[in-house]
PDB file of N, CA and C in Angstrom:
ATOM      1  N   ASP A 258      89.155-197.205 142.504  1.00 72.00           N
ATOM      2  CA  ASP A 258      88.426-196.084 142.710  1.00 72.00           C
ATOM      3  C   ASP A 258      87.419-196.219 143.033  1.00 72.00           C
ATOM      4  N   ALA A 259      87.449-196.409 145.142  1.00 87.00           N
ATOM      5  CA  ALA A 259      86.420-196.816 145.737  1.00 87.00           C
ATOM      6  C   ALA A 259      84.829-195.980 145.453  1.00 87.00           C
ATOM      7  N   GLU A 260      83.789-196.104 146.273  1.00 91.00           N
ATOM      8  CA  GLU A 260      83.497-195.435 145.827  1.00 91.00           C
ATOM      9  C   GLU A 260      83.415-194.439 147.588  1.00 91.00           C
ATOM     10  N   LEU A 261      83.716-194.645 148.726  1.00 92.00           N
ATOM     11  CA  LEU A 261      83.966-194.067 150.151  1.00 92.00           C
ATOM     12  C   LEU A 261      85.965-194.878 150.075  1.00 92.00           C
ATOM     13  N   LEU A 262      86.698-193.705 150.533  1.00 93.00           N
ATOM     14  CA  LEU A 262      87.921-193.668 151.157  1.00 93.00           C
ATOM     15  C   LEU A 262      87.199-193.247 151.698  1.00 93.00           C
ATOM     16  N   VAL A 263      88.250-193.335 153.638  1.00 94.00           N
ATOM     17  CA  VAL A 263      87.878-193.160 154.735  1.00 94.00           C
ATOM     18  C   VAL A 263      90.001-193.173 155.058  1.00 94.00           C
ATOM     19  N   LEU A 264      90.036-191.492 155.473  1.00 93.00           N
ATOM     20  CA  LEU A 264      91.257-191.059 156.059  1.00 93.00           C
ATOM     21  C   LEU A 264      91.177-191.097 157.428  1.00 93.00           C
ATOM     22  N   ASP A 265      91.894-191.801 157.860  1.00 93.00           N
ATOM     23  CA  ASP A 265      91.453-192.187 159.568  1.00 93.00           C
ATOM     24  C   ASP A 265      92.728-191.232 160.037  1.00 93.00           C
ATOM     25  N   ASP A 266      92.564-190.419 161.397  1.00 93.00           N
ATOM     26  CA  ASP A 266      93.257-189.895 161.763  1.00 93.00           C
ATOM     27  C   ASP A 266      94.742-188.826 160.953  1.00 93.00           C
ATOM     28  N   LEU A 267      93.934-188.150 160.621  1.00 94.00           N
ATOM     29  CA  LEU A 267      95.322-187.648 159.229  1.00 94.00           C
ATOM     30  C   LEU A 267      96.179-186.619 159.958  1.00 94.00           C
ATOM     31  N   GLY A 268      97.418-186.689 160.198  1.00 94.00           N
ATOM     32  CA  GLY A 268      98.088-185.746 160.474  1.00 94.00           C
ATOM     33  C   GLY A 268      99.031-186.702 162.050  1.00 94.00           C
ATOM     34  N   GLN A 269      98.372-188.008 162.167  1.00 93.00           N
ATOM     35  CA  GLN A 269      99.062-188.675 162.600  1.00 93.00           C
ATOM     36  C   GLN A 269     100.506-189.942 162.443  1.00 93.00           C
ATOM     37  N   GLU A 270     100.260-189.155 160.697  1.00 93.00           N
ATOM     38  CA  GLU A 270     101.433-190.285 160.060  1.00 93.00           C
ATOM     39  C   GLU A 270     102.498-189.499 160.111  1.00 93.00           C
ATOM     40  N   HIS A 271     104.045-190.001 159.956  1.00 94.00           N
ATOM     41  CA  HIS A 271     105.202-189.457 159.504  1.00 94.00           C
ATOM     42  C   HIS A 271     105.047-188.668 158.537  1.00 94.00           C
ATOM     43  N   VAL A 272     104.432-187.506 158.229  1.00 94.00           N
ATOM     44  CA  VAL A 272     104.166-186.464 156.943  1.00 94.00           C
ATOM     45  C   VAL A 272     106.416-186.003 155.797  1.00 94.00           C
ATOM     46  N   THR A 273     106.089-186.268 155.174  1.00 96.00           N
ATOM     47  CA  THR A 273     106.878-186.126 154.753  1.00 96.00           C
ATOM     48  C   THR A 273     106.394-185.574 152.922  1.00 96.00           C
ATOM     49  N   ASP A 274     107.950-185.150 152.431  1.00 95.00           N
ATOM     50  CA  ASP A 274     107.002-184.733 151.247  1.00 95.00           C
ATOM     51  C   ASP A 274     106.196-185.663 149.557  1.00 95.00           C
ATOM     52  N   TRP A 275     106.822-186.745 150.484  1.00 96.00           N
ATOM     53  CA  TRP A 275     106.366-187.656 148.954  1.00 96.00           C
ATOM     54  C   TRP A 275     104.871-188.276 150.010  1.00 96.00           C
ATOM     55  N   SER A 276     104.234-187.887 151.256  1.00 95.00           N
ATOM     56  CA  SER A 276     103.891-188.369 151.346  1.00 95.00           C
ATOM     57  C   SER A 276     102.295-187.386 151.096  1.00 95.00           C
ATOM     58  N   ARG A 277     103.472-186.143 150.974  1.00 95.00           N
ATOM     59  CA  ARG A 277     101.998-184.521 150.686  1.00 95.00           C
ATOM     60  C   ARG A 277     101.576-184.774 149.711  1.00 95.00           C
ATOM     61  N   GLU A 278     102.872-185.304 149.043  1.00 95.00           N
ATOM     62  CA  GLU A 278     102.328-185.208 147.082  1.00 95.00           C
ATOM     63  C   GLU A 278     101.343-186.208 147.528  1.00 95.00           C
ATOM     64  N   GLN A 279     101.497-187.923 147.473  1.00 96.00           N
ATOM     65  CA  GLN A 279     100.701-188.372 147.297  1.00 96.00           C
ATOM     66  C   GLN A 279      99.271-188.370 147.966  1.00 96.00           C
ATOM     67  N   LEU A 280      98.610-187.978 148.781  1.00 95.00           N
ATOM     68  CA  LEU A 280      97.871-187.250 149.465  1.00 95.00           C
ATOM     69  C   LEU A 280      97.366-186.159 148.632  1.00 95.00           C
ATOM     70  N   TYR A 281      97.864-185.003 147.965  1.00 95.00           N
ATOM     71  CA  TYR A 281      97.049-184.147 146.970  1.00 95.00           C
ATOM     72  C   TYR A 281      97.081-184.626 145.579  1.00 95.00           C
ATOM     73  N   VAL A 282      97.627-186.362 145.754  1.00 95.00           N
ATOM     74  CA  VAL A 282      97.067-186.576 144.197  1.00 95.00           C
ATOM     75  C   VAL A 282      95.555-187.589 143.963  1.00 95.00           C
ATOM     76  N   VAL A 283      95.545-188.332 145.592  1.00 94.00           N
ATOM     77  CA  VAL A 283      94.818-189.064 145.494  1.00 94.00           C
ATOM     78  C   VAL A 283      93.216-188.036 145.815  1.00 94.00           C
ATOM     79  N   ALA A 284      93.463-186.618 146.379  1.00 93.00           N
ATOM     80  CA  ALA A 284      92.306-185.780 146.605  1.00 93.00           C
ATOM     81  C   ALA A 284      92.060-185.419 145.987  1.00 93.00           C
ATOM     82  N   ASP A 285      92.965-184.928 144.554  1.00 92.00           N
ATOM     83  CA  ASP A 285      92.747-184.572 143.256  1.00 92.00           C
ATOM     84  C   ASP A 285      91.987-185.737 143.058  1.00 92.00           C
ATOM     85  N   GLN A 286      92.316-186.517 142.998  1.00 92.00           N
ATOM     86  CA  GLN A 286      91.301-187.854 141.896  1.00 92.00           C
ATOM     87  C   GLN A 286      89.670-187.776 142.619  1.00 92.00           C
ATOM     88  N   ARG A 287      89.847-188.071 143.713  1.00 90.00           N
ATOM     89  CA  ARG A 287      88.672-188.344 143.970  1.00 90.00           C
ATOM     90  C   ARG A 287      88.291-187.821 143.429  1.00 90.00           C
ATOM     91  N   LEU A 288      88.109-185.848 144.089  1.00 88.00           N
ATOM     92  CA  LEU A 288      87.378-184.436 143.725  1.00 88.00           C
ATOM     93  C   LEU A 288      86.956-184.394 142.557  1.00 88.00           C
ATOM     94  N   ALA A 289      88.037-184.861 141.291  1.00 90.00           N
ATOM     95  CA  ALA A 289      87.319-185.373 140.266  1.00 90.00           C
ATOM     96  C   ALA A 289      86.268-186.364 139.782  1.00 90.00           C
ATOM     97  N   SER A 290      86.010-187.305 140.492  1.00 88.00           N
ATOM     98  CA  SER A 290      85.606-188.499 140.085  1.00 88.00           C
ATOM     99  C   SER A 290      84.215-187.920 140.437  1.00 88.00           C
ATOM    100  N   ASP A 291      83.350-188.159 139.331  1.00 83.00           N
ATOM    101  CA  ASP A 291      81.810-188.662 140.240  1.00 83.00           C
ATOM    102  C   ASP A 291      81.238-189.387 141.289  1.00 83.00           C
ATOM    103  N   GLY A 292      80.500-189.155 142.232  1.00 82.00           N
ATOM    104  CA  GLY A 292      80.151-190.555 143.068  1.00 82.00           C
ATOM    105  C   GLY A 292      81.118-190.917 143.838  1.00 82.00           C
ATOM    106  N   CYS A 293      82.607-189.974 143.496  1.00 88.00           N
ATOM    107  CA  CYS A 293      83.117-190.804 145.271  1.00 88.00           C
ATOM    108  C   CYS A 293      83.531-190.191 146.359  1.00 88.00           C
ATOM    109  N   ARG A 294      83.405-190.490 146.981  1.00 90.00           N
ATOM    110  CA  ARG A 294      83.061-189.363 148.151  1.00 90.00           C
ATOM    111  C   ARG A 294      85.056-189.611 149.703  1.00 90.00           C
ATOM    112  N   THR A 295      84.914-189.380 150.812  1.00 91.00           N
ATOM    113  CA  THR A 295      86.022-188.913 150.940  1.00 91.00           C
ATOM    114  C   THR A 295      84.980-188.762 152.095  1.00 91.00           C
ATOM    115  N   ILE A 296      85.699-189.334 153.356  1.00 92.00           N
ATOM    116  CA  ILE A 296      85.877-189.052 155.091  1.00 92.00           C
ATOM    117  C   ILE A 296      87.103-189.061 155.507  1.00 92.00           C
ATOM    118  N   VAL A 297      86.939-187.646 155.908  1.00 93.00           N
ATOM    119  CA  VAL A 297      88.312-187.464 157.284  1.00 93.00           C
ATOM    120  C   VAL A 297      88.593-186.951 158.688  1.00 93.00           C
ATOM    121  N   THR A 298      88.963-188.087 159.005  1.00 92.00           N
ATOM    122  CA  THR A 298      88.974-187.818 160.793  1.00 92.00           C
ATOM    123  C   THR A 298      90.233-187.211 160.959  1.00 92.00           C
ATOM    124  N   THR A 299      90.498-186.275 161.952  1.00 92.00           N
ATOM    125  CA  THR A 299      91.250-185.820 162.762  1.00 92.00           C
ATOM    126  C   THR A 299      90.824-185.144 163.597  1.00 92.00           C
ATOM    127  N   ASN A 300      92.282-185.082 164.543  1.00 90.00           N
ATOM    128  CA  ASN A 300      91.887-184.312 166.303  1.00 90.00           C
ATOM    129  C   ASN A 300      93.240-182.661 165.651  1.00 90.00           C
ATOM    130  N   PHE A 301      93.448-182.617 164.868  1.00 92.00           N
ATOM    131  CA  PHE A 301      94.006-181.267 164.294  1.00 92.00           C
ATOM    132  C   PHE A 301      93.261-180.208 163.517  1.00 92.00           C
ATOM    133  N   SER A 302      93.177-178.791 164.227  1.00 92.00           N
ATOM    134  CA  SER A 302      92.785-177.664 164.064  1.00 92.00           C
ATOM    135  C   SER A 302      92.319-177.460 162.737  1.00 92.00           C
ATOM    136  N   TYR A 303      92.405-176.702 161.148  1.00 93.00           N
ATOM    137  CA  TYR A 303      92.333-175.688 160.541  1.00 93.00           C
ATOM    138  C   TYR A 303      93.600-175.541 159.459  1.00 93.00           C
ATOM    139  N   ARG A 304      93.742-175.064 160.539  1.00 96.00           N
ATOM    140  CA  ARG A 304      95.528-174.400 160.870  1.00 96.00           C
ATOM    141  C   ARG A 304      96.492-174.982 160.831  1.00 96.00           C
ATOM    142  N   LYS A 305      97.317-176.033 161.519  1.00 96.00           N
ATOM    143  CA  LYS A 305      97.164-177.007 162.240  1.00 96.00           C
ATOM    144  C   LYS A 305      97.769-177.979 160.486  1.00 96.00           C
ATOM    145  N   LEU A 306      96.982-178.798 160.522  1.00 95.00           N
ATOM    146  CA  LEU A 306      96.651-179.024 159.472  1.00 95.00           C
ATOM    147  C   LEU A 306      97.591-178.670 157.764  1.00 95.00           C
ATOM    148  N   VAL A 307      96.865-177.333 157.494  1.00 96.00           N
ATOM    149  CA  VAL A 307      97.344-176.273 155.916  1.00 96.00           C
ATOM    150  C   VAL A 307      98.900-176.269 156.801  1.00 96.00           C
ATOM    151  N   ASP A 308      99.698-176.212 158.087  1.00 96.00           N
ATOM    152  CA  ASP A 308     101.076-176.574 158.075  1.00 96.00           C
ATOM    153  C   ASP A 308     101.491-177.553 158.351  1.00 96.00           C
ATOM    154  N   LEU A 309     100.422-178.347 158.118  1.00 95.00           N
ATOM    155  CA  LEU A 309     101.592-180.073 158.053  1.00 95.00           C
ATOM    156  C   LEU A 309     101.058-180.029 156.500  1.00 95.00           C
ATOM    157  N   TYR A 310     100.417-180.090 155.654  1.00 95.00           N
ATOM    158  CA  TYR A 310     100.279-180.512 153.681  1.00 95.00           C
ATOM    159  C   TYR A 310     100.277-179.660 153.537  1.00 95.00           C
ATOM    160  N   GLY A 311      99.718-177.830 154.216  1.00 95.00           N
ATOM    161  CA  GLY A 311      99.890-176.932 152.928  1.00 95.00           C
ATOM    162  C   GLY A 311      98.430-176.656 151.941  1.00 95.00           C
ATOM    163  N   ASP A 312      98.152-175.180 152.093  1.00 95.00           N
ATOM    164  CA  ASP A 312      96.790-175.024 151.867  1.00 95.00           C
ATOM    165  C   ASP A 312      96.691-175.915 150.825  1.00 95.00           C
ATOM    166  N   PRO A 313      96.313-175.802 149.705  1.00 94.00           N
ATOM    167  CA  PRO A 313      96.515-176.502 148.752  1.00 94.00           C
ATOM    168  C   PRO A 313      95.567-177.721 148.868  1.00 94.00           C
ATOM    169  N   LEU A 314      96.623-178.199 149.690  1.00 95.00           N
ATOM    170  CA  LEU A 314      96.082-180.193 149.377  1.00 95.00           C
ATOM    171  C   LEU A 314      94.599-179.515 150.690  1.00 95.00           C
ATOM    172  N   VAL A 315      94.877-178.664 151.908  1.00 95.00           N
ATOM    173  CA  VAL A 315      93.631-178.900 152.472  1.00 95.00           C
ATOM    174  C   VAL A 315      92.540-178.299 151.923  1.00 95.00           C
ATOM    175  N   GLU A 316      92.670-177.649 151.320  1.00 94.00           N
ATOM    176  CA  GLU A 316      91.738-176.721 149.843  1.00 94.00           C
ATOM    177  C   GLU A 316      90.861-177.751 149.239  1.00 94.00           C
ATOM    178  N   ARG A 317      91.965-178.808 149.432  1.00 92.00           N
ATOM    179  CA  ARG A 317      91.876-179.724 148.153  1.00 92.00           C
ATOM    180  C   ARG A 317      90.672-180.608 148.777  1.00 92.00           C
ATOM    181  N   LEU A 318      90.914-181.339 150.192  1.00 91.00           N
ATOM    182  CA  LEU A 318      90.315-181.816 150.971  1.00 91.00           C
ATOM    183  C   LEU A 318      88.516-180.939 151.395  1.00 91.00           C
ATOM    184  N   LEU A 319      89.139-179.992 151.281  1.00 91.00           N
ATOM    185  CA  LEU A 319      88.009-179.084 152.365  1.00 91.00           C
ATOM    186  C   LEU A 319      86.671-178.921 151.002  1.00 91.00           C
ATOM    187  N   GLU A 320      87.513-179.378 149.512  1.00 89.00           N
ATOM    188  CA  GLU A 320      86.169-178.318 148.345  1.00 89.00           C
ATOM    189  C   GLU A 320      85.053-179.482 148.605  1.00 89.00           C
ATOM    190  N   ASP A 321      84.075-179.410 148.366  1.00 84.00           N
ATOM    191  CA  ASP A 321      82.510-180.211 148.814  1.00 84.00           C
ATOM    192  C   ASP A 321      82.069-180.497 149.626  1.00 84.00           C
ATOM    193  N   ALA A 322      83.027-180.352 150.784  1.00 87.00           N
ATOM    194  CA  ALA A 322      83.239-180.761 151.982  1.00 87.00           C
ATOM    195  C   ALA A 322      81.504-180.547 153.240  1.00 87.00           C
ATOM    196  N   VAL A 323      81.535-181.231 154.096  1.00 87.00           N
ATOM    197  CA  VAL A 323      80.866-181.102 155.455  1.00 87.00           C
ATOM    198  C   VAL A 323      81.285-181.455 156.027  1.00 87.00           C
ATOM    199  N   VAL A 324      81.781-180.869 156.966  1.00 88.00           N
ATOM    200  CA  VAL A 324      82.829-180.547 159.029  1.00 88.00           C
ATOM    201  C   VAL A 324      81.562-180.754 159.672  1.00 88.00           C
ATOM    202  N   ALA A 325      81.690-181.512 160.416  1.00 87.00           N
ATOM    203  CA  ALA A 325      81.534-182.017 161.686  1.00 87.00           C
ATOM    204  C   ALA A 325      82.154-181.706 162.607  1.00 87.00           C
ATOM    205  N   LEU A 326      82.192-181.281 163.693  1.00 84.00           N
ATOM    206  CA  LEU A 326      82.891-181.111 164.636  1.00 84.00           C
ATOM    207  C   LEU A 326      82.487-181.954 165.716  1.00 84.00           C
ATOM    208  N   VAL A 327      83.288-182.907 166.155  1.00 81.00           N
ATOM    209  CA  VAL A 327      82.967-184.003 167.446  1.00 81.00           C
ATOM    210  C   VAL A 327      83.821-183.674 168.371  1.00 81.00           C
ATOM    211  N   GLU A 328      82.410-183.078 169.942  1.00 80.00           N
ATOM    212  CA  GLU A 328      83.357-183.301 171.171  1.00 80.00           C
ATOM    213  C   GLU A 328      83.177-183.700 172.059  1.00 80.00           C
ATOM    214  N   GLY A 329      84.080-184.009 173.015  1.00 75.00           N
ATOM    215  CA  GLY A 329      84.140-184.613 174.175  1.00 75.00           C
ATOM    216  C   GLY A 329      85.062-185.130 174.831  1.00 75.00           C
ATOM    217  N   GLU A 330      84.142-186.272 175.551  1.00 74.00           N
ATOM    218  CA  GLU A 330      86.055-187.686 176.059  1.00 74.00           C
ATOM    219  C   GLU A 330      86.256-189.079 175.245  1.00 74.00           C
ATOM    220  N   LYS A 331      87.722-188.391 174.746  1.00 71.00           N
ATOM    221  CA  LYS A 331      88.654-189.754 174.471  1.00 71.00           C
ATOM    222  C   LYS A 331      87.803-190.924 175.231  1.00 71.00           C
ATOM    223  N   LEU A 332      87.709-191.529 173.044  1.00 67.00           N
ATOM    224  CA  LEU A 332      87.286-192.825 174.286  1.00 67.00           C
ATOM    225  C   LEU A 332      88.220-194.112 174.757  1.00 67.00           C
ATOM    226  N   ALA A 333      88.388-193.618 175.056  1.00 68.00           N
ATOM    227  CA  ALA A 333      90.109-193.870 175.901  1.00 68.00           C
ATOM    228  C   ALA A 333      89.396-194.391 177.330  1.00 68.00           C
ATOM    229  N   VAL A 334      88.288-193.568 177.363  1.00 64.00           N
ATOM    230  CA  VAL A 334      87.937-192.917 178.907  1.00 64.00           C
ATOM    231  C   VAL A 334      87.113-194.133 178.857  1.00 64.00           C
ATOM    232  N   PHE A 335      85.924-194.332 178.282  1.00 63.00           N
ATOM    233  CA  PHE A 335      84.634-195.636 177.599  1.00 63.00           C
ATOM    234  C   PHE A 335      85.910-196.583 177.799  1.00 63.00           C
ATOM    235  N   ALA A 336      87.243-197.087 177.916  1.00 67.00           N
ATOM    236  CA  ALA A 336      87.090-198.567 177.725  1.00 67.00           C
ATOM    237  C   ALA A 336      86.965-199.182 179.198  1.00 67.00           C
ATOM    238  N   THR A 337      87.183-198.584 180.289  1.00 70.00           N
ATOM    239  CA  THR A 337      87.136-198.941 181.047  1.00 70.00           C
ATOM    240  C   THR A 337      85.343-199.379 181.662  1.00 70.00           C
ATOM    241  N   ASP A 338      84.513-198.525 181.358  1.00 64.00           N
ATOM    242  CA  ASP A 338      83.638-198.282 182.389  1.00 64.00           C
ATOM    243  C   ASP A 338      82.385-197.673 180.600  1.00 64.00           C
ATOM    244  N   PRO A 339      81.760-198.655 179.570  1.00 58.00           N
ATOM    245  CA  PRO A 339      81.443-198.104 178.573  1.00 58.00           C
ATOM    246  C   PRO A 339      80.133-197.190 178.661  1.00 58.00           C
ATOM    247  N   PHE A 340      79.447-197.432 179.722  1.00 59.00           N
ATOM    248  CA  PHE A 340      78.281-197.351 179.798  1.00 59.00           C
ATOM    249  C   PHE A 340      78.550-196.581 181.701  1.00 59.00           C
TER     250      PHE A 340
END
């Protein structure tokens, strides 16, 4: 029961029924645990996440969430010239 869990690049993994079920269990347990926070990063829209995981799971991930939209050039652009 880590205080902070980071799910990076959600949706890039091979999504199966098993992985959906496991992610739902994790999201549900973390939501029920007082003081546990979860950070989720993704390049997918809300609609695409619902298509991949289903509405109940996405709603679990978004419950009590603060959503921050980060736009801009991909980091790969900065690899050759960071500034």
